[in-house]
Each structure stands twice: as structure tokens, then as C-alpha cells.
Amino acid sequence: MEHNELTVTIKSRKLQGNVYGARRIDDAGRINLEDYRPIDPVPSSKASVKPGPIQHGTPLMPYIPKQPSPPPPTRSNPIGFP
């Protein structure tokens, strides 16, 4: 019985073949791009890629320093006390 369980375990570990039907790379210069999705952003998308130089504007989250806290009130000595 142990022999059959071992055989089943070994058979289940076999790797499946080419599931997606991608082709092999025949030459070093030829690359198959079937595994990569094409880049086709939605035209109205803000994340679309636009040709041209990179424009540097104001940062999305600029550094704004905090205002210093006011000094603590000073205690004045009442007249007549040292």
C-alpha cells in the first residue's frame, strides 16, 4: 500500500507542459512578447503616457512648515512682593 501512495505523490509532482501555448525563443535576437500585455491606456485617463518633455511643476504635497507656538505667558511679580 505504501508503494502506491508514493507513486501517486511522484506522479502529482510532474510539471505541466506549456499551458498557454507560448512559443520558444529560437534565436537570441528574437523575443516572443506573447506573455506581455500591450500598453493601451484609456485616452481620458490621467495616467496616460504623453510624449514630450517632463514638466516639473509644484509638488503634490509641498512642505509647509508649522507656525511656531507662542511663548508661554510670563508671570509678573505683583507690586510689593520680592
Short mmCIF file of C-alpha atoms in Angstrom, two decimals, residues 5-17:
data_model
loop_
_atom_site.label_atom_id
_atom_site.label_comp_id
_atom_site.label_asym_id
_atom_site.label_seq_id
_atom_site.Cartn_x
_atom_site.Cartn_y
_atom_site.Cartn_z
CA GLU A 5 0.83 6.17 -2.21
CA LEU A 6 4.41 7.05 -3.08
CA THR A 7 3.71 6.55 -6.79
CA VAL A 8 0.70 8.85 -6.66
CA THR A 9 2.77 11.53 -4.93
CA ILE A 10 5.50 11.34 -7.53
CA LYS A 11 3.03 11.49 -10.42
CA SER A 12 1.29 14.55 -8.97
CA ARG A 13 4.58 16.45 -8.84
CA LYS A 14 5.13 16.31 -12.59
CA LEU A 15 5.16 19.76 -14.12
CA GLN A 16 2.60 20.52 -16.72
CA GLY A 17 3.74 21.40 -20.20
#
